[in-house]
Structures are given as C-alpha cells and as structure tokens.
Coordinates of C-alpha atoms in Angstrom, one line a residue:
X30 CA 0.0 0.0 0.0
X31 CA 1.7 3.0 -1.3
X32 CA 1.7 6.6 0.8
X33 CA -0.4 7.9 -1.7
X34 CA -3.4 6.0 -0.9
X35 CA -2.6 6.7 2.7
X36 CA -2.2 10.1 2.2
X37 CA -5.8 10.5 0.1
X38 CA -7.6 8.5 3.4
X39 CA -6.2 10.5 6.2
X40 CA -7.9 13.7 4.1
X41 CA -11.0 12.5 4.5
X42 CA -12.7 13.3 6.1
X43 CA -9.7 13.5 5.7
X44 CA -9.4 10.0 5.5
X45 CA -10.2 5.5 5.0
X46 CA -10.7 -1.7 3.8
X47 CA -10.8 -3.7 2.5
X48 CA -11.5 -6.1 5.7
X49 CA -13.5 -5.2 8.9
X50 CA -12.5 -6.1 12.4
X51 CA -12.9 -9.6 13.6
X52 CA -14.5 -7.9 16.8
X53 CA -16.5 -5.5 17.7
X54 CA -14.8 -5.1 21.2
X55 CA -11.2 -5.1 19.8
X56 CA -8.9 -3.3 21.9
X57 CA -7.5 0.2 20.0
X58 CA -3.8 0.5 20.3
X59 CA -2.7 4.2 18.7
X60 CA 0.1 4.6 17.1
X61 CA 3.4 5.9 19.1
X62 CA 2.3 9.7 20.1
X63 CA 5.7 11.7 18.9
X64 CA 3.1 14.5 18.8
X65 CA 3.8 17.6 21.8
X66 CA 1.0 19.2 23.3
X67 CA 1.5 22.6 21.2
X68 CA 0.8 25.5 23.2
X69 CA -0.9 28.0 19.6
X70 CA -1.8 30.7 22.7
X71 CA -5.6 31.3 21.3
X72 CA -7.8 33.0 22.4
X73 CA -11.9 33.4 22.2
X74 CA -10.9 35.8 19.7
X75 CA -9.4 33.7 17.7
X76 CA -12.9 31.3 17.6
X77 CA -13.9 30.8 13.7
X78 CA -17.5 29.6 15.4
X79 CA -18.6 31.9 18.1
X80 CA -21.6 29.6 19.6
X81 CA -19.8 25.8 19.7
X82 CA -21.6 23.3 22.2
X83 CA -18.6 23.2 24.1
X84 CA -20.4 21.5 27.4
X85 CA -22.0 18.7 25.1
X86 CA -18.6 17.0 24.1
X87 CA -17.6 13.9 25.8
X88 CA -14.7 11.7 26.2
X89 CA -15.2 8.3 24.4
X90 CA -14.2 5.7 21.4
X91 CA -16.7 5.6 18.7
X92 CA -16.7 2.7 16.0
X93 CA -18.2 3.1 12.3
X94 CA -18.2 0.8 9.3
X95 CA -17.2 3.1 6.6
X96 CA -17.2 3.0 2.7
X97 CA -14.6 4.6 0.5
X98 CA -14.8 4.5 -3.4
X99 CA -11.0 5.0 -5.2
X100 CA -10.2 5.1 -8.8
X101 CA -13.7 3.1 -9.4
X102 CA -13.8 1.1 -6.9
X103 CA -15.7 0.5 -3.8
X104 CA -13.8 -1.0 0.0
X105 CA -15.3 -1.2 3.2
X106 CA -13.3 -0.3 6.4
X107 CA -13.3 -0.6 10.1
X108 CA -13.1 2.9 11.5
X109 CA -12.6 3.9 14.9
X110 CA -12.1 7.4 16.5
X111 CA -11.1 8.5 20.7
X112 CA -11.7 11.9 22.0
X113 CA -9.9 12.4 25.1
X114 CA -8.8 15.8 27.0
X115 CA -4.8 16.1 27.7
X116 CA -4.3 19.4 29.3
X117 CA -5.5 21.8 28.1
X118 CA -6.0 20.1 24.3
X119 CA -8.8 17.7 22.9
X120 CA -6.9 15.1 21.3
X121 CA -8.8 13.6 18.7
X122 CA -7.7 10.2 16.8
X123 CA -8.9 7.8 14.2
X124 CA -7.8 4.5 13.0
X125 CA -8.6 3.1 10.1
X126 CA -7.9 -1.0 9.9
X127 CA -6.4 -1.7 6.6
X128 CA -5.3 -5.6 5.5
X129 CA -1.5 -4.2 5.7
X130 CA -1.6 -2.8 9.1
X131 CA -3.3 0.8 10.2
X132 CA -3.4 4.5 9.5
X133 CA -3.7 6.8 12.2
X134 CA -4.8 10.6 12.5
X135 CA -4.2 12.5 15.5
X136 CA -5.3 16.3 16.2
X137 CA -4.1 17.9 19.3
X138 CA -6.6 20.9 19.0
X139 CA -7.7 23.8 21.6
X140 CA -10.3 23.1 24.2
X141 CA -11.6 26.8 23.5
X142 CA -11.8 26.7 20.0
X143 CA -11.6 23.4 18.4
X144 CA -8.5 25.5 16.3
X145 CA -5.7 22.7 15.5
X146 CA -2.1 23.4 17.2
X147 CA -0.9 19.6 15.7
X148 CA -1.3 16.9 13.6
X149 CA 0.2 14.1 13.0
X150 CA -0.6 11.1 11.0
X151 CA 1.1 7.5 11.2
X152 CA 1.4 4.7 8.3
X153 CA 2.0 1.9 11.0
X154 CA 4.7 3.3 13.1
X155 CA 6.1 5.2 10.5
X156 CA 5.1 9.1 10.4
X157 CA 3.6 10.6 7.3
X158 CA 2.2 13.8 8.2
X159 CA 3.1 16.5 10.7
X160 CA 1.7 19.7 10.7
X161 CA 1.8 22.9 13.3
X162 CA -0.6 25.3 13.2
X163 CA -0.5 29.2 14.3
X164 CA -2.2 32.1 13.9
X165 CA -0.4 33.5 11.1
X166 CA 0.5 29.7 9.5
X167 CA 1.1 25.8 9.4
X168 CA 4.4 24.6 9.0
X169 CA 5.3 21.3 8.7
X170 CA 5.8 18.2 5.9
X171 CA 4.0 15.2 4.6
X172 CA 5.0 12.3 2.9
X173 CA 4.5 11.9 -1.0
X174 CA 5.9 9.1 -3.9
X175 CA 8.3 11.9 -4.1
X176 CA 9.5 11.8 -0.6
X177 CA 8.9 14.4 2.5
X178 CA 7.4 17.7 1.2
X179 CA 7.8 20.7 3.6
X180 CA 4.5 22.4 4.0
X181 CA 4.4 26.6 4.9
X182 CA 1.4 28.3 4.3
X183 CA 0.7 31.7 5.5
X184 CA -2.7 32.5 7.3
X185 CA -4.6 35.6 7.4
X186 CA -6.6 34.3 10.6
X187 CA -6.9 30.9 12.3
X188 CA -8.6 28.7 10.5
X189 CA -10.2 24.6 11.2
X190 CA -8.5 21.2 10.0
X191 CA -10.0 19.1 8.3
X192 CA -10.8 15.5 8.4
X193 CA -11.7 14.3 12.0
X194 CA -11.0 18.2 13.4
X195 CA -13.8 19.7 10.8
X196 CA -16.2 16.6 11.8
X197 CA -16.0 17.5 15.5
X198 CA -16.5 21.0 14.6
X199 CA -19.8 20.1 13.1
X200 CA -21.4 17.9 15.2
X201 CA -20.6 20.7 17.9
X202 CA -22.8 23.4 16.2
X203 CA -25.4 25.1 17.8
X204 CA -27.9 23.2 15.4
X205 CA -31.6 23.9 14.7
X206 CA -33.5 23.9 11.5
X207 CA -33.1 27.0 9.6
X208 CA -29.4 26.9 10.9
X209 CA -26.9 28.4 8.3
X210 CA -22.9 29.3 8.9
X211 CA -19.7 29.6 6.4
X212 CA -17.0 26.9 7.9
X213 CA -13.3 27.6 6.9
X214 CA -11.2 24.9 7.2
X215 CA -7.0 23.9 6.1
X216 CA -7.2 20.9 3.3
X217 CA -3.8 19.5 4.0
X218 CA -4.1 17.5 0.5
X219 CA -4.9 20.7 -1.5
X220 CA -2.7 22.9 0.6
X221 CA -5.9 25.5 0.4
X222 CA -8.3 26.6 2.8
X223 CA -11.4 25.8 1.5
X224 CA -15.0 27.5 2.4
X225 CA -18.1 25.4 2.7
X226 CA -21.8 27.0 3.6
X227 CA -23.7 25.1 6.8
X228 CA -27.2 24.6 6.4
X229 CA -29.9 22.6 8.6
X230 CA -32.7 21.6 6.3
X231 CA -34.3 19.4 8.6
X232 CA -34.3 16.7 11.0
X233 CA -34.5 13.3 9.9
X234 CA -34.7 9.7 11.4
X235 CA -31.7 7.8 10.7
X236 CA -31.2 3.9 11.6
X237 CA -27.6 2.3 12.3
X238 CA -27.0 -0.3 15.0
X239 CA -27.6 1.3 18.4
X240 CA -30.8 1.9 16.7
X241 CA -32.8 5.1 15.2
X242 CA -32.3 8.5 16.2
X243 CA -33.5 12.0 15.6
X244 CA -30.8 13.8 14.0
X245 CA -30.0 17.4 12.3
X246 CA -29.5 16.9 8.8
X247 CA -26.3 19.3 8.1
X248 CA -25.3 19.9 4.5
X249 CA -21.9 21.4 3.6
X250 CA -21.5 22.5 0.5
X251 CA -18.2 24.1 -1.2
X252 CA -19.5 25.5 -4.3
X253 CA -15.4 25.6 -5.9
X254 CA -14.8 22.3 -5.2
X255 CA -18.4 21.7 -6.5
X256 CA -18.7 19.1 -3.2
X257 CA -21.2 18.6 -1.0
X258 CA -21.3 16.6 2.5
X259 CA -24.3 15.3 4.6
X260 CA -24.1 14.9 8.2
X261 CA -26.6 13.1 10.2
X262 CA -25.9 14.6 14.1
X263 CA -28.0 13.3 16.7
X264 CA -30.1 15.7 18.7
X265 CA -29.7 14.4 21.9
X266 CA -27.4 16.0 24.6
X267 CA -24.6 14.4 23.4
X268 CA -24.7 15.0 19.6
X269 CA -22.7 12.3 17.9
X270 CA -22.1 11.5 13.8
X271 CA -24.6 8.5 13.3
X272 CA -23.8 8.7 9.6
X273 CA -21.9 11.0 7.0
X274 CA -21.2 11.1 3.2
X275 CA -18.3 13.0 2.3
X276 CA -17.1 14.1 -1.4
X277 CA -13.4 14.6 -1.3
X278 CA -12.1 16.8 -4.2
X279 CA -8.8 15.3 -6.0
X280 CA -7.1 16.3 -9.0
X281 CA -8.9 14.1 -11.1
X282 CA -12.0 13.5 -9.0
X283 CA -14.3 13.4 -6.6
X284 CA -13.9 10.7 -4.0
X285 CA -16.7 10.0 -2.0
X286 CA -16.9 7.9 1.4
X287 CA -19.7 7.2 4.4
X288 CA -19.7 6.4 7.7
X289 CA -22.1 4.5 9.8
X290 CA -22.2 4.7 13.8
X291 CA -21.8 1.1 15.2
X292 CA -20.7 1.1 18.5
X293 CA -19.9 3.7 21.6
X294 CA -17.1 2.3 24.2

C-alpha cells in the first residue's frame, strides 16, 4: 500500500478496507504519540465559530463501518475514532484497519476553540504527516511518492483542519432547522483553505446499530470544489455523527466515502 493511498484517506474526512474487524470489542492500540501538546496561545478571539456546544462534548471511542470509493472502486473499512482531554488540548484520533496494518490521524486541537495546534498522521509506526498550526501559519511536511514535502502556508486568521477536526467542529454546532454558517477549514491535500456553507434543512430519522435517532441533517456545500457533504448529528445532549457522506475533491476526481455509527465504548 503506497503513501499515496494513505495520504488521500487521512484527508477524509480527511481519510479511509478492505476487511472489517474480527471484533467488535477489539482493543485500539494508537500509534506511538511523537506528537507535543503545542501551546498556539488562542484566544476566544481567535474562535472561527462563536456559539460551539462546548459543554456537550464527551470523552469516548466511537466505532463506524465506513465506505470509500477510489479510482472506481468501492472498499469497506473498520473505522474507529477516541476523544480524550490532555491538558488543556482535545486530542482527537482515528484509526482506520487496513489488510497491511493501520493508518492513524491524530489532532491535538484547543479546548476553547476546536483550532488545531498539531497533527500528526502514522502509516503503521512510520510518520507521514506532521503539521503545526498558528495564527499566522502551518508549518510542517508530509510524505509523497516523491519523498517528505515541507508544508508553509501563511494565514490571514486561524482557521479549522480538516478531516476528524472539521467533523467534531460540526457535530458541535449550535444546530436547529433554519441553521446556516460559512466553515473555513486547512485541506492538508490541497494545501488550500477551502469554504463550505452550513445549512440545517431538517431533521431526519436515521437507523444504524444502536438503533434510530433524531438527527439534524447538516449539509456542507463548497461550491469551488463543487462538493457537498451530509451529516446526520444526533439531537440528543450528546450529539454524535450516526452517519456522514463525504465528497473529497482530487485532481482528477471526486472521492466519496460514508460512515455509519456502530458502536460507543
């Protein structure tokens, strides 16, 4: 499995098997953390979403079955992600089970303001993408066929990762029907920030296997990318992704995966 498939499932959203877990229960061993807890020195000012349901998030593991379609074909993967607090960071990771061994993403990201100070992502033990973010810019280098690329982009304000830091951001929204915001998030793949326009349309009932909930249905749609993403968030107190389709923009097309909510640890 070469880095650039890695590389494209990380961005998923960003990020994603061909074979599921043999259990459900399976124990989740990250990868080595060589990531420091970043001190980026934010502030409320700094926020990109001034209303984030803050109080709602809670620590746990959550497990989906996901779907990813590349180059014309379609592959099933284990998914699971851990939100935990270390200091005063959310760390947020997701491994995705792959037949040749597992991809991790990890976000150290500000308790304040869900902005990103780190990322780092792991192809097995070896590390394939390590970014830092600012408020004026993300430094850092990821791995291509080429080798390491450094990475230096200049920022005008803070802005959102993406991947598992932009999905957290969502499901964190102060959301009602009629809800609209404009998300701006770092695409680490495109080396862009890219804009995408919020909206609630309604709330629908969704089934996975803990059963069927009442959830938002949140549409993000980046009209220059010509993508558009549905989140299903629960609207319980503790809003959680039961399912997702993402479009993922590429040089050459759109990638598109899901996720469906199977378990909570």
């Amino acid at each position: 499995m070469n880095r650039f498939f890695i590389s494209l499932v990380i961005a998923v959203i960003a990020i994603l098997s061909f074979s599921s877990c043999n259990s459900v229960k399976k124990v989740i061993k990250t990868a080595p953390d060589t990531t420091k807890n970043r001190h980026s020195g934010y502030t409320s000012k700094d926020a990109p979403i001034k209303r984030l349901k803050m109080g709602s998030l809670k620590t746990g593991k959550y497990e989906y079955n996901a779907t990813i379609e590349l180059r014309g074909e379609v592959y099933n993967i284990k998914l699971f992600r851990d939100i935990k607090f270390s200091g005063n960071s959310i760390v947020i990771s997701e491994d995705i089970h792959l037949p040749l061994g597992k991809s991790t993403d990890k976000y150290f990201l500000d308790t304040a303001t869900l902005l990103p100070k780190s990322r780092n992502a792991f192809e097995g033990n070896e590390e394939v993408l390590d970014l830092t973010f600012s408020r004026d810019e993300i430094i850092g280098y990821k791995m291509t066929e080429q080798g390491q690329m450094p990475i230096k982009y200049s920022l005008l304000s803070p802005v959102l990762g993406d991947g598992i830091c932009i999905d957290l951001a969502v499901s964190l929204l102060p959301l009602e029907v009629g809800y609209t915001n404009t998300l701006k998030f770092y695409d680490f793949r495109m080396e862009d920030i890219r804009t995408c326009e919020v909206e609630v349309p309604s709330i629908d009932e969704i089934q996975c296997a803990l059963g069927t909930f009442k959830c938002y249905r949140v549409q993000l749609k980046d009209s220059d990318n010509k993508t558009l993403d549905i989140y299903w968030i629960s609207t319980d107190d503790v809003p959680k992704i039961i399912k997702a389709e993402i479009e993922i923009p590429t040089d050459l097309s759109k990638r598109r995966k899901a996720i469906e909510l199977v378990n909570i640890y």
